[in-house]
Protein backbone atom coordinates (compact mmCIF):
# COMPACT_ATOMS: atom_id res chain seq x y z
CA UNK A 1 0.00 0.00 0.00
CA UNK A 2 1.21 3.49 -0.80
CA UNK A 3 2.35 5.58 2.18
CA UNK A 4 -0.30 8.28 2.41
CA UNK A 5 1.75 10.24 4.96
CA UNK A 6 4.11 11.16 2.10
CA UNK A 7 1.36 12.48 -0.17
CA UNK A 8 1.53 16.16 -1.20
CA UNK A 9 -0.85 18.55 0.50
CA UNK A 10 -3.66 20.18 -1.45
CA UNK A 11 -2.39 23.28 -3.27
CA UNK A 12 -3.82 26.76 -2.74
CA UNK A 13 -6.12 28.29 -5.33
CA UNK A 14 -4.75 30.90 -7.73
CA UNK A 15 -7.31 33.48 -6.60
CA UNK A 16 -10.79 33.78 -5.13
CA UNK A 17 -12.19 33.90 -8.66
CA UNK A 18 -10.33 30.83 -9.92
CA UNK A 19 -11.08 28.05 -7.48
CA UNK A 20 -10.26 24.45 -8.31
CA UNK A 21 -12.50 21.89 -6.54
CA UNK A 22 -10.70 19.78 -3.95
CA UNK A 23 -11.69 16.53 -5.66
CA UNK A 24 -9.84 17.73 -8.79
CA UNK A 25 -6.75 18.53 -6.70
CA UNK A 26 -6.88 15.04 -5.17
CA UNK A 27 -7.35 13.48 -8.61
CA UNK A 28 -4.31 15.40 -9.92
CA UNK A 29 -2.11 14.31 -7.02
CA UNK A 30 -2.87 10.60 -7.48
CA UNK A 31 -2.70 10.89 -11.28
CA UNK A 32 0.76 12.49 -11.01
CA UNK A 33 1.97 9.72 -8.69
CA UNK A 34 0.87 7.12 -11.26
CA UNK A 35 2.49 8.97 -14.20
CA UNK A 36 5.74 9.44 -12.28
CA UNK A 37 5.82 5.77 -11.27
CA UNK A 38 5.68 6.53 -7.55
CA UNK A 39 2.69 4.21 -7.31
CA UNK A 40 2.45 1.30 -9.72
CA UNK A 41 -0.04 -1.23 -11.06
CA UNK A 42 -1.47 -3.29 -8.21
CA UNK A 43 -0.64 -0.78 -5.46
CA UNK A 44 -3.50 -0.26 -3.02
CA UNK A 45 -4.65 3.33 -2.52
CA UNK A 46 -5.35 4.26 1.14
CA UNK A 47 -8.97 4.20 2.26
CA UNK A 48 -11.29 7.16 1.67
CA UNK A 49 -11.47 7.78 5.42
CA UNK A 50 -7.69 7.95 5.80
CA UNK A 51 -7.29 10.24 2.80
CA UNK A 52 -10.13 12.48 3.99
CA UNK A 53 -8.46 12.83 7.40
CA UNK A 54 -5.07 13.49 5.83
CA UNK A 55 -6.31 16.20 3.47
CA UNK A 56 -8.90 17.53 5.92
CA UNK A 57 -11.76 17.20 3.44
CA UNK A 58 -15.01 15.28 3.48
CA UNK A 59 -15.12 11.61 2.59
CA UNK A 60 -17.50 12.55 -0.23
CA UNK A 61 -14.80 14.75 -1.77
CA UNK A 62 -12.31 11.87 -1.77
CA UNK A 63 -14.98 9.51 -3.09
CA UNK A 64 -15.62 11.86 -6.02
CA UNK A 65 -11.90 11.91 -6.89
CA UNK A 66 -11.74 8.11 -6.68
CA UNK A 67 -14.80 7.84 -8.89
CA UNK A 68 -13.20 10.05 -11.55
CA UNK A 69 -9.96 8.04 -11.42
CA UNK A 70 -12.00 4.85 -11.85
CA UNK A 71 -13.97 6.37 -14.76
CA UNK A 72 -10.71 7.26 -16.52
CA UNK A 73 -9.27 3.78 -16.00
CA UNK A 74 -6.49 4.64 -13.54
CA UNK A 75 -7.80 2.68 -10.57
CA UNK A 76 -10.05 -0.34 -10.08
CA UNK A 77 -12.27 -1.19 -7.13
CA UNK A 78 -11.85 -4.69 -5.70
CA UNK A 79 -14.66 -6.76 -4.18
CA UNK A 80 -13.42 -5.63 -0.79
CA UNK A 81 -13.97 -2.00 -1.93
CA UNK A 82 -10.24 -1.27 -2.01
CA UNK A 83 -8.96 1.07 -4.74
CA UNK A 84 -6.06 -0.46 -6.67
CA UNK A 85 -3.94 1.16 -9.39
CA UNK A 86 -5.08 -0.36 -12.70
CA UNK A 87 -2.79 -2.67 -14.66
CA UNK A 88 -3.23 -0.68 -17.89
CA UNK A 89 -3.51 2.76 -16.30
CA UNK A 90 -1.31 4.45 -18.91
CA UNK A 91 -1.93 2.19 -21.92
CA UNK A 92 -4.49 1.96 -24.71
CA UNK A 93 -5.29 5.69 -24.76
CA UNK A 94 -5.75 5.78 -28.55
CA UNK A 95 -8.69 4.17 -30.31
CA UNK A 96 -12.17 4.59 -31.79
CA UNK A 97 -12.57 7.87 -33.69
CA UNK A 98 -15.53 9.97 -34.83
CA UNK A 99 -16.27 13.56 -35.69
CA UNK A 100 -19.73 14.11 -34.21
CA UNK A 101 -21.20 14.48 -30.75
CA UNK A 102 -22.07 10.98 -29.45
CA UNK A 103 -24.54 12.32 -26.88
CA UNK A 104 -26.75 13.51 -29.75
CA UNK A 105 -26.02 11.15 -32.64
CA UNK A 106 -25.84 7.83 -30.78
CA UNK A 107 -28.96 8.16 -28.62
CA UNK A 108 -31.78 5.74 -29.53
CA UNK A 109 -34.28 8.53 -28.73
CA UNK A 110 -34.20 11.99 -30.29
CA UNK A 111 -32.49 14.60 -28.11
CA UNK A 112 -34.98 17.48 -27.91
CA UNK A 113 -33.45 19.68 -25.20
CA UNK A 114 -29.89 20.72 -24.40
CA UNK A 115 -28.87 22.77 -21.36
CA UNK A 116 -25.43 24.20 -20.69
CA UNK A 117 -23.53 25.97 -17.93
CA UNK A 118 -20.28 27.82 -18.66
CA UNK A 119 -17.47 29.11 -16.46
CA UNK A 120 -13.75 29.83 -16.39
CA UNK A 121 -11.61 27.39 -14.44
CA UNK A 122 -7.87 26.79 -14.00
CA UNK A 123 -6.46 23.83 -15.90
CA UNK A 124 -5.82 20.73 -13.80
CA UNK A 125 -2.76 18.50 -14.10
CA UNK A 126 -4.65 15.70 -15.85
CA UNK A 127 -6.25 17.89 -18.54
CA UNK A 128 -2.93 19.70 -19.10
CA UNK A 129 -1.30 16.30 -19.60
CA UNK A 130 -4.00 15.15 -22.03
CA UNK A 131 -4.02 18.36 -24.10
CA UNK A 132 -0.23 18.38 -24.23
CA UNK A 133 0.36 22.11 -24.64
CA UNK A 134 -1.27 23.58 -21.51
CA UNK A 135 0.17 23.98 -18.02
CA UNK A 136 -1.65 23.36 -14.73
CA UNK A 137 -3.26 26.63 -13.69
CA UNK A 138 -3.71 27.98 -17.24
CA UNK A 139 -7.09 29.62 -17.80
CA UNK A 140 -9.62 27.30 -19.44
CA UNK A 141 -13.32 27.34 -20.32
CA UNK A 142 -15.35 24.65 -18.56
CA UNK A 143 -18.80 23.70 -19.90
CA UNK A 144 -21.26 21.18 -18.51
CA UNK A 145 -23.91 20.15 -21.03
CA UNK A 146 -27.02 18.08 -20.28
CA UNK A 147 -29.02 16.25 -22.96
CA UNK A 148 -32.71 15.36 -22.60
CA UNK A 149 -35.34 13.39 -24.52
CA UNK A 150 -39.00 13.86 -23.55
CA UNK A 151 -37.88 15.27 -20.22
CA UNK A 152 -35.57 12.36 -19.38
CA UNK A 153 -31.91 13.08 -18.72
CA UNK A 154 -29.95 11.02 -21.24
CA UNK A 155 -26.37 12.25 -21.00
CA UNK A 156 -23.94 14.83 -19.68
CA UNK A 157 -20.76 16.21 -21.20
CA UNK A 158 -17.99 18.08 -19.42
CA UNK A 159 -15.92 19.94 -22.01
CA UNK A 160 -12.72 21.88 -21.31
CA UNK A 161 -10.98 24.07 -23.88
CA UNK A 162 -8.46 26.93 -24.05
CA UNK A 163 -9.83 30.30 -22.93
CA UNK A 164 -8.12 31.78 -26.00
CA UNK A 165 -10.86 30.13 -28.10
CA UNK A 166 -13.30 32.77 -26.82
CA UNK A 167 -11.54 35.54 -28.74
CA UNK A 168 -10.32 33.36 -31.60
CA UNK A 169 -13.81 32.13 -32.51
CA UNK A 170 -15.61 35.34 -31.46
CA UNK A 171 -17.53 33.75 -28.61
CA UNK A 172 -19.25 35.39 -25.65
CA UNK A 173 -19.32 33.61 -22.29
CA UNK A 174 -22.66 35.29 -21.55
CA UNK A 175 -24.24 34.15 -24.82
CA UNK A 176 -25.54 30.74 -23.72
CA UNK A 177 -26.89 29.74 -27.14
CA UNK A 178 -23.64 30.53 -28.93
CA UNK A 179 -21.57 28.71 -26.28
CA UNK A 180 -23.92 25.73 -26.53
CA UNK A 181 -23.58 25.59 -30.32
CA UNK A 182 -19.78 25.81 -30.15
CA UNK A 183 -19.39 23.23 -27.39
CA UNK A 184 -21.83 20.64 -28.78
CA UNK A 185 -21.34 21.10 -32.54
CA UNK A 186 -18.66 23.66 -33.40
CA UNK A 187 -15.71 21.85 -31.86
CA UNK A 188 -16.59 18.71 -33.83
CA UNK A 189 -16.72 20.65 -37.10
CA UNK A 190 -13.24 22.03 -36.37
CA UNK A 191 -11.80 18.60 -35.55
CA UNK A 192 -9.92 16.35 -37.94
CA UNK A 193 -9.85 13.37 -35.61
CA UNK A 194 -10.50 12.32 -32.04
CA UNK A 195 -8.64 10.17 -29.52
CA UNK A 196 -11.32 8.27 -27.63
CA UNK A 197 -11.50 5.90 -24.66
CA UNK A 198 -14.60 3.96 -23.53
CA UNK A 199 -15.49 2.67 -20.08
CA UNK A 200 -18.69 1.36 -18.49
CA UNK A 201 -19.53 1.78 -14.81
CA UNK A 202 -22.60 1.28 -12.68
CA UNK A 203 -24.36 4.52 -11.73
CA UNK A 204 -23.93 5.85 -8.20
CA UNK A 205 -24.72 9.01 -6.25
CA UNK A 206 -21.94 10.89 -8.07
CA UNK A 207 -23.36 10.33 -11.56
CA UNK A 208 -24.01 13.47 -13.57
CA UNK A 209 -27.19 11.91 -14.99
CA UNK A 210 -30.18 12.79 -12.81
CA UNK A 211 -32.80 10.17 -12.09
CA UNK A 212 -30.59 7.26 -13.09
CA UNK A 213 -31.23 4.05 -11.16
CA UNK A 214 -28.49 2.85 -8.84
CA UNK A 215 -26.23 0.31 -10.55
CA UNK A 216 -27.66 1.11 -14.01
CA UNK A 217 -24.80 1.01 -16.54
CA UNK A 218 -23.39 4.39 -17.52
CA UNK A 219 -21.13 4.62 -20.57
CA UNK A 220 -18.11 6.87 -20.03
CA UNK A 221 -16.58 8.29 -23.21
CA UNK A 222 -13.43 10.37 -22.80
CA UNK A 223 -12.04 12.12 -25.85
CA UNK A 224 -9.53 14.65 -27.14
CA UNK A 225 -10.52 16.49 -30.33
CA UNK A 226 -7.59 17.29 -32.63
CA UNK A 227 -7.66 19.93 -35.40
CA UNK A 228 -6.20 20.00 -38.93
CA UNK A 229 -2.84 21.14 -37.59
CA UNK A 230 -2.68 18.19 -35.16
CA UNK A 231 -3.24 20.54 -32.22
CA UNK A 232 -5.54 19.42 -29.43
CA UNK A 233 -8.76 21.46 -29.53
CA UNK A 234 -10.53 20.28 -26.41
CA UNK A 235 -10.97 17.64 -23.74
CA UNK A 236 -14.40 16.11 -23.14
CA UNK A 237 -15.89 13.47 -20.91
CA UNK A 238 -19.35 12.16 -21.77
CA UNK A 239 -21.58 10.19 -19.40
CA UNK A 240 -24.34 8.38 -21.29
CA UNK A 241 -27.28 6.32 -20.03
CA UNK A 242 -26.29 2.78 -20.99
CA UNK A 243 -29.77 1.62 -21.97
CA UNK A 244 -30.28 4.55 -24.36
CA UNK A 245 -27.08 4.55 -26.42
CA UNK A 246 -25.74 2.28 -29.15
CA UNK A 247 -22.38 2.39 -30.94
CA UNK A 248 -21.21 0.68 -34.12
CA UNK A 249 -17.55 0.08 -34.85
CA UNK A 250 -15.82 -0.89 -38.08
CA UNK A 251 -12.72 -2.91 -37.25
CA UNK A 252 -9.93 -4.36 -39.38
CA UNK A 253 -6.93 -6.58 -38.95
CA UNK A 254 -3.86 -4.93 -37.51
CA UNK A 255 -1.66 -7.10 -39.74
PDB file of N, CA and C in Angstrom, residues 5-78:
ATOM      1  N   UNK A   5       1.131   9.157   4.193  1.00  0.00           N
ATOM      2  CA  UNK A   5       1.751  10.243   4.955  1.00  0.00           C
ATOM      3  C   UNK A   5       2.775  11.022   4.130  1.00  0.00           C
ATOM      4  N   UNK A   6       3.155  10.475   2.970  1.00  0.00           N
ATOM      5  CA  UNK A   6       4.109  11.164   2.101  1.00  0.00           C
ATOM      6  C   UNK A   6       3.412  11.850   0.926  1.00  0.00           C
ATOM      7  N   UNK A   7       2.102  11.839   0.914  1.00  0.00           N
ATOM      8  CA  UNK A   7       1.360  12.481  -0.166  1.00  0.00           C
ATOM      9  C   UNK A   7       1.488  13.998  -0.080  1.00  0.00           C
ATOM     10  N   UNK A   8       1.520  14.683  -1.224  1.00  0.00           N
ATOM     11  CA  UNK A   8       1.530  16.155  -1.197  1.00  0.00           C
ATOM     12  C   UNK A   8       0.255  16.690  -0.560  1.00  0.00           C
ATOM     13  N   UNK A   9       0.338  17.888  -0.018  1.00  0.00           N
ATOM     14  CA  UNK A   9      -0.851  18.554   0.504  1.00  0.00           C
ATOM     15  C   UNK A   9      -1.608  19.198  -0.651  1.00  0.00           C
ATOM     16  N   UNK A  10      -2.870  19.528  -0.420  1.00  0.00           N
ATOM     17  CA  UNK A  10      -3.663  20.185  -1.447  1.00  0.00           C
ATOM     18  C   UNK A  10      -3.140  21.593  -1.679  1.00  0.00           C
ATOM     19  N   UNK A  11      -2.920  21.963  -2.945  1.00  0.00           N
ATOM     20  CA  UNK A  11      -2.395  23.278  -3.271  1.00  0.00           C
ATOM     21  C   UNK A  11      -3.419  24.376  -3.064  1.00  0.00           C
ATOM     22  N   UNK A  12      -2.931  25.605  -2.904  1.00  0.00           N
ATOM     23  CA  UNK A  12      -3.820  26.755  -2.742  1.00  0.00           C
ATOM     24  C   UNK A  12      -4.349  27.195  -4.100  1.00  0.00           C
ATOM     25  N   UNK A  13      -5.531  27.800  -4.097  1.00  0.00           N
ATOM     26  CA  UNK A  13      -6.124  28.292  -5.333  1.00  0.00           C
ATOM     27  C   UNK A  13      -5.389  29.536  -5.814  1.00  0.00           C
ATOM     28  N   UNK A  14      -5.427  29.757  -7.128  1.00  0.00           N
ATOM     29  CA  UNK A  14      -4.746  30.901  -7.729  1.00  0.00           C
ATOM     30  C   UNK A  14      -5.322  32.209  -7.203  1.00  0.00           C
ATOM     31  N   UNK A  15      -6.640  32.291  -7.114  1.00  0.00           N
ATOM     32  CA  UNK A  15      -7.305  33.479  -6.602  1.00  0.00           C
ATOM     33  C   UNK A  15      -8.709  33.099  -6.166  1.00  0.00           C
ATOM     34  N   UNK A  16      -9.418  34.043  -5.560  1.00  0.00           N
ATOM     35  CA  UNK A  16     -10.787  33.783  -5.129  1.00  0.00           C
ATOM     36  C   UNK A  16     -11.703  33.515  -6.312  1.00  0.00           C
ATOM     37  N   UNK A  17     -11.350  34.054  -7.484  1.00  0.00           N
ATOM     38  CA  UNK A  17     -12.193  33.902  -8.665  1.00  0.00           C
ATOM     39  C   UNK A  17     -11.861  32.664  -9.488  1.00  0.00           C
ATOM     40  N   UNK A  18     -10.728  32.041  -9.210  1.00  0.00           N
ATOM     41  CA  UNK A  18     -10.330  30.831  -9.921  1.00  0.00           C
ATOM     42  C   UNK A  18     -10.075  29.727  -8.905  1.00  0.00           C
ATOM     43  N   UNK A  19     -11.145  29.073  -8.520  1.00  0.00           N
ATOM     44  CA  UNK A  19     -11.075  28.050  -7.478  1.00  0.00           C
ATOM     45  C   UNK A  19     -11.185  26.669  -8.112  1.00  0.00           C
ATOM     46  N   UNK A  20     -10.225  25.814  -7.824  1.00  0.00           N
ATOM     47  CA  UNK A  20     -10.261  24.445  -8.308  1.00  0.00           C
ATOM     48  C   UNK A  20     -10.864  23.553  -7.224  1.00  0.00           C
ATOM     49  N   UNK A  21     -11.889  22.765  -7.546  1.00  0.00           N
ATOM     50  CA  UNK A  21     -12.503  21.889  -6.542  1.00  0.00           C
ATOM     51  C   UNK A  21     -11.474  20.950  -5.917  1.00  0.00           C
ATOM     52  N   UNK A  22     -11.661  20.642  -4.638  1.00  0.00           N
ATOM     53  CA  UNK A  22     -10.699  19.781  -3.947  1.00  0.00           C
ATOM     54  C   UNK A  22     -10.626  18.387  -4.554  1.00  0.00           C
ATOM     55  N   UNK A  23     -11.752  17.873  -5.077  1.00  0.00           N
ATOM     56  CA  UNK A  23     -11.691  16.526  -5.659  1.00  0.00           C
ATOM     57  C   UNK A  23     -10.801  16.510  -6.900  1.00  0.00           C
ATOM     58  N   UNK A  24     -10.732  17.642  -7.629  1.00  0.00           N
ATOM     59  CA  UNK A  24      -9.843  17.734  -8.789  1.00  0.00           C
ATOM     60  C   UNK A  24      -8.387  17.763  -8.327  1.00  0.00           C
ATOM     61  N   UNK A  25      -8.114  18.487  -7.244  1.00  0.00           N
ATOM     62  CA  UNK A  25      -6.750  18.530  -6.702  1.00  0.00           C
ATOM     63  C   UNK A  25      -6.298  17.133  -6.268  1.00  0.00           C
ATOM     64  N   UNK A  26      -7.211  16.399  -5.614  1.00  0.00           N
ATOM     65  CA  UNK A  26      -6.882  15.042  -5.167  1.00  0.00           C
ATOM     66  C   UNK A  26      -6.643  14.138  -6.372  1.00  0.00           C
ATOM     67  N   UNK A  27      -7.520  14.246  -7.368  1.00  0.00           N
ATOM     68  CA  UNK A  27      -7.349  13.483  -8.609  1.00  0.00           C
ATOM     69  C   UNK A  27      -5.962  13.751  -9.189  1.00  0.00           C
ATOM     70  N   UNK A  28      -5.586  15.024  -9.307  1.00  0.00           N
ATOM     71  CA  UNK A  28      -4.314  15.400  -9.922  1.00  0.00           C
ATOM     72  C   UNK A  28      -3.124  14.836  -9.156  1.00  0.00           C
ATOM     73  N   UNK A  29      -3.214  14.839  -7.827  1.00  0.00           N
ATOM     74  CA  UNK A  29      -2.112  14.309  -7.016  1.00  0.00           C
ATOM     75  C   UNK A  29      -1.904  12.829  -7.308  1.00  0.00           C
ATOM     76  N   UNK A  30      -2.987  12.052  -7.267  1.00  0.00           N
ATOM     77  CA  UNK A  30      -2.873  10.604  -7.481  1.00  0.00           C
ATOM     78  C   UNK A  30      -2.488  10.306  -8.927  1.00  0.00           C
ATOM     79  N   UNK A  31      -3.063  11.060  -9.872  1.00  0.00           N
ATOM     80  CA  UNK A  31      -2.699  10.888 -11.282  1.00  0.00           C
ATOM     81  C   UNK A  31      -1.209  11.126 -11.486  1.00  0.00           C
ATOM     82  N   UNK A  32      -0.664  12.188 -10.888  1.00  0.00           N
ATOM     83  CA  UNK A  32       0.764  12.485 -11.010  1.00  0.00           C
ATOM     84  C   UNK A  32       1.620  11.359 -10.446  1.00  0.00           C
ATOM     85  N   UNK A  33       1.214  10.807  -9.313  1.00  0.00           N
ATOM     86  CA  UNK A  33       1.972   9.719  -8.695  1.00  0.00           C
ATOM     87  C   UNK A  33       2.006   8.488  -9.598  1.00  0.00           C
ATOM     88  N   UNK A  34       0.908   8.243 -10.326  1.00  0.00           N
ATOM     89  CA  UNK A  34       0.866   7.120 -11.263  1.00  0.00           C
ATOM     90  C   UNK A  34       1.780   7.391 -12.454  1.00  0.00           C
ATOM     91  N   UNK A  35       1.675   8.597 -13.031  1.00  0.00           N
ATOM     92  CA  UNK A  35       2.486   8.967 -14.200  1.00  0.00           C
ATOM     93  C   UNK A  35       3.970   8.915 -13.873  1.00  0.00           C
ATOM     94  N   UNK A  36       4.336   9.389 -12.680  1.00  0.00           N
ATOM     95  CA  UNK A  36       5.741   9.443 -12.283  1.00  0.00           C
ATOM     96  C   UNK A  36       6.263   8.105 -11.777  1.00  0.00           C
ATOM     97  N   UNK A  37       5.389   7.096 -11.700  1.00  0.00           N
ATOM     98  CA  UNK A  37       5.816   5.770 -11.274  1.00  0.00           C
ATOM     99  C   UNK A  37       6.011   5.625  -9.782  1.00  0.00           C
ATOM    100  N   UNK A  38       5.570   6.619  -9.008  1.00  0.00           N
ATOM    101  CA  UNK A  38       5.680   6.531  -7.546  1.00  0.00           C
ATOM    102  C   UNK A  38       4.769   5.428  -7.027  1.00  0.00           C
ATOM    103  N   UNK A  39       3.567   5.343  -7.596  1.00  0.00           N
ATOM    104  CA  UNK A  39       2.689   4.209  -7.308  1.00  0.00           C
ATOM    105  C   UNK A  39       2.472   3.455  -8.608  1.00  0.00           C
ATOM    106  N   UNK A  40       2.447   2.133  -8.522  1.00  0.00           N
ATOM    107  CA  UNK A  40       2.450   1.297  -9.720  1.00  0.00           C
ATOM    108  C   UNK A  40       1.237   0.376  -9.748  1.00  0.00           C
ATOM    109  N   UNK A  41       1.077  -0.301 -10.881  1.00  0.00           N
ATOM    110  CA  UNK A  41      -0.036  -1.226 -11.056  1.00  0.00           C
ATOM    111  C   UNK A  41      -0.097  -2.218  -9.894  1.00  0.00           C
ATOM    112  N   UNK A  42      -1.280  -2.364  -9.316  1.00  0.00           N
ATOM    113  CA  UNK A  42      -1.473  -3.291  -8.208  1.00  0.00           C
ATOM    114  C   UNK A  42      -1.328  -2.675  -6.834  1.00  0.00           C
ATOM    115  N   UNK A  43      -0.758  -1.461  -6.753  1.00  0.00           N
ATOM    116  CA  UNK A  43      -0.640  -0.780  -5.460  1.00  0.00           C
ATOM    117  C   UNK A  43      -2.023  -0.404  -4.943  1.00  0.00           C
ATOM    118  N   UNK A  44      -2.214  -0.587  -3.650  1.00  0.00           N
ATOM    119  CA  UNK A  44      -3.497  -0.259  -3.019  1.00  0.00           C
ATOM    120  C   UNK A  44      -3.479   1.195  -2.563  1.00  0.00           C
ATOM    121  N   UNK A  45      -4.508   1.937  -2.945  1.00  0.00           N
ATOM    122  CA  UNK A  45      -4.653   3.328  -2.517  1.00  0.00           C
ATOM    123  C   UNK A  45      -5.254   3.339  -1.115  1.00  0.00           C
ATOM    124  N   UNK A  46      -4.777   4.191  -0.209  1.00  0.00           N
ATOM    125  CA  UNK A  46      -5.349   4.259   1.145  1.00  0.00           C
ATOM    126  C   UNK A  46      -6.857   4.486   1.117  1.00  0.00           C
ATOM    127  N   UNK A  47      -7.514   4.105   2.194  1.00  0.00           N
ATOM    128  CA  UNK A  47      -8.974   4.202   2.264  1.00  0.00           C
ATOM    129  C   UNK A  47      -9.445   5.648   2.167  1.00  0.00           C
ATOM    130  N   UNK A  48     -10.703   5.820   1.774  1.00  0.00           N
ATOM    131  CA  UNK A  48     -11.288   7.159   1.668  1.00  0.00           C
ATOM    132  C   UNK A  48     -11.245   7.881   3.012  1.00  0.00           C
ATOM    133  N   UNK A  49     -11.495   7.162   4.085  1.00  0.00           N
ATOM    134  CA  UNK A  49     -11.472   7.783   5.418  1.00  0.00           C
ATOM    135  C   UNK A  49     -10.089   8.316   5.758  1.00  0.00           C
ATOM    136  N   UNK A  50      -9.049   7.525   5.487  1.00  0.00           N
ATOM    137  CA  UNK A  50      -7.685   7.952   5.797  1.00  0.00           C
ATOM    138  C   UNK A  50      -7.281   9.162   4.954  1.00  0.00           C
ATOM    139  N   UNK A  51      -7.639   9.118   3.675  1.00  0.00           N
ATOM    140  CA  UNK A  51      -7.291  10.240   2.799  1.00  0.00           C
ATOM    141  C   UNK A  51      -8.063  11.497   3.182  1.00  0.00           C
ATOM    142  N   UNK A  52      -9.325  11.327   3.571  1.00  0.00           N
ATOM    143  CA  UNK A  52     -10.131  12.482   3.992  1.00  0.00           C
ATOM    144  C   UNK A  52      -9.529  13.127   5.238  1.00  0.00           C
ATOM    145  N   UNK A  53      -9.089  12.302   6.190  1.00  0.00           N
ATOM    146  CA  UNK A  53      -8.465  12.831   7.404  1.00  0.00           C
ATOM    147  C   UNK A  53      -7.150  13.527   7.078  1.00  0.00           C
ATOM    148  N   UNK A  54      -6.374  12.932   6.180  1.00  0.00           N
ATOM    149  CA  UNK A  54      -5.071  13.491   5.832  1.00  0.00           C
ATOM    150  C   UNK A  54      -5.212  14.854   5.155  1.00  0.00           C
ATOM    151  N   UNK A  55      -6.139  14.955   4.210  1.00  0.00           N
ATOM    152  CA  UNK A  55      -6.308  16.200   3.465  1.00  0.00           C
ATOM    153  C   UNK A  55      -7.322  17.151   4.103  1.00  0.00           C
ATOM    154  N   UNK A  56      -7.921  16.701   5.205  1.00  0.00           N
ATOM    155  CA  UNK A  56      -8.902  17.528   5.925  1.00  0.00           C
ATOM    156  C   UNK A  56     -10.052  17.968   5.003  1.00  0.00           C
ATOM    157  N   UNK A  57     -10.592  16.985   4.294  1.00  0.00           N
ATOM    158  CA  UNK A  57     -11.758  17.200   3.437  1.00  0.00           C
ATOM    159  C   UNK A  57     -12.796  16.144   3.787  1.00  0.00           C
ATOM    160  N   UNK A  58     -13.969  16.260   3.208  1.00  0.00           N
ATOM    161  CA  UNK A  58     -15.010  15.275   3.479  1.00  0.00           C
ATOM    162  C   UNK A  58     -14.710  13.969   2.746  1.00  0.00           C
ATOM    163  N   UNK A  59     -15.275  12.899   3.261  1.00  0.00           N
ATOM    164  CA  UNK A  59     -15.121  11.609   2.593  1.00  0.00           C
ATOM    165  C   UNK A  59     -15.756  11.654   1.199  1.00  0.00           C
ATOM    166  N   UNK A  60     -16.848  12.419   1.065  1.00  0.00           N
ATOM    167  CA  UNK A  60     -17.504  12.550  -0.230  1.00  0.00           C
ATOM    168  C   UNK A  60     -16.596  13.171  -1.274  1.00  0.00           C
ATOM    169  N   UNK A  61     -15.744  14.117  -0.849  1.00  0.00           N
ATOM    170  CA  UNK A  61     -14.797  14.750  -1.772  1.00  0.00           C
ATOM    171  C   UNK A  61     -13.787  13.731  -2.283  1.00  0.00           C
ATOM    172  N   UNK A  62     -13.261  12.913  -1.371  1.00  0.00           N
ATOM    173  CA  UNK A  62     -12.309  11.869  -1.770  1.00  0.00           C
ATOM    174  C   UNK A  62     -13.002  10.842  -2.665  1.00  0.00           C
ATOM    175  N   UNK A  63     -14.236  10.488  -2.303  1.00  0.00           N
ATOM    176  CA  UNK A  63     -14.979   9.508  -3.095  1.00  0.00           C
ATOM    177  C   UNK A  63     -15.174  10.001  -4.529  1.00  0.00           C
ATOM    178  N   UNK A  64     -15.455  11.293  -4.678  1.00  0.00           N
ATOM    179  CA  UNK A  64     -15.623  11.865  -6.018  1.00  0.00           C
ATOM    180  C   UNK A  64     -14.332  11.740  -6.822  1.00  0.00           C
ATOM    181  N   UNK A  65     -13.186  12.035  -6.202  1.00  0.00           N
ATOM    182  CA  UNK A  65     -11.901  11.911  -6.892  1.00  0.00           C
ATOM    183  C   UNK A  65     -11.636  10.462  -7.293  1.00  0.00           C
ATOM    184  N   UNK A  66     -11.936   9.523  -6.379  1.00  0.00           N
ATOM    185  CA  UNK A  66     -11.736   8.107  -6.677  1.00  0.00           C
ATOM    186  C   UNK A  66     -12.632   7.662  -7.828  1.00  0.00           C
ATOM    187  N   UNK A  67     -13.861   8.179  -7.826  1.00  0.00           N
ATOM    188  CA  UNK A  67     -14.804   7.843  -8.893  1.00  0.00           C
ATOM    189  C   UNK A  67     -14.259   8.301 -10.247  1.00  0.00           C
ATOM    190  N   UNK A  68     -13.726   9.525 -10.293  1.00  0.00           N
ATOM    191  CA  UNK A  68     -13.196  10.046 -11.551  1.00  0.00           C
ATOM    192  C   UNK A  68     -11.972   9.247 -12.006  1.00  0.00           C
ATOM    193  N   UNK A  69     -11.124   8.856 -11.073  1.00  0.00           N
ATOM    194  CA  UNK A  69      -9.962   8.037 -11.416  1.00  0.00           C
ATOM    195  C   UNK A  69     -10.394   6.672 -11.947  1.00  0.00           C
ATOM    196  N   UNK A  70     -11.472   6.131 -11.376  1.00  0.00           N
ATOM    197  CA  UNK A  70     -12.004   4.854 -11.854  1.00  0.00           C
ATOM    198  C   UNK A  70     -12.625   5.013 -13.246  1.00  0.00           C
ATOM    199  N   UNK A  71     -13.366   6.102 -13.450  1.00  0.00           N
ATOM    200  CA  UNK A  71     -13.966   6.372 -14.762  1.00  0.00           C
ATOM    201  C   UNK A  71     -12.901   6.441 -15.852  1.00  0.00           C
ATOM    202  N   UNK A  72     -11.771   7.052 -15.529  1.00  0.00           N
ATOM    203  CA  UNK A  72     -10.713   7.258 -16.518  1.00  0.00           C
ATOM    204  C   UNK A  72      -9.768   6.068 -16.637  1.00  0.00           C
ATOM    205  N   UNK A  73     -10.030   5.010 -15.860  1.00  0.00           N
ATOM    206  CA  UNK A  73      -9.270   3.782 -16.002  1.00  0.00           C
ATOM    207  C   UNK A  73      -7.959   3.725 -15.255  1.00  0.00           C
ATOM    208  N   UNK A  74      -7.761   4.622 -14.265  1.00  0.00           N
ATOM    209  CA  UNK A  74      -6.489   4.641 -13.539  1.00  0.00           C
ATOM    210  C   UNK A  74      -6.518   3.815 -12.264  1.00  0.00           C
ATOM    211  N   UNK A  75      -7.693   3.571 -11.721  1.00  0.00           N
ATOM    212  CA  UNK A  75      -7.804   2.679 -10.574  1.00  0.00           C
ATOM    213  C   UNK A  75      -8.972   1.726 -10.799  1.00  0.00           C
ATOM    214  N   UNK A  76      -8.948   0.609 -10.091  1.00  0.00           N
ATOM    215  CA  UNK A  76     -10.053  -0.344 -10.081  1.00  0.00           C
ATOM    216  C   UNK A  76     -10.495  -0.558  -8.646  1.00  0.00           C
ATOM    217  N   UNK A  77     -11.765  -0.851  -8.449  1.00  0.00           N
ATOM    218  CA  UNK A  77     -12.274  -1.185  -7.127  1.00  0.00           C
ATOM    219  C   UNK A  77     -12.362  -2.705  -6.999  1.00  0.00           C
ATOM    220  N   UNK A  78     -11.784  -3.258  -5.933  1.00  0.00           N
ATOM    221  CA  UNK A  78     -11.851  -4.692  -5.697  1.00  0.00           C
ATOM    222  C   UNK A  78     -13.157  -5.038  -5.001  1.00  0.00           C
TER     223      UNK A  78
END
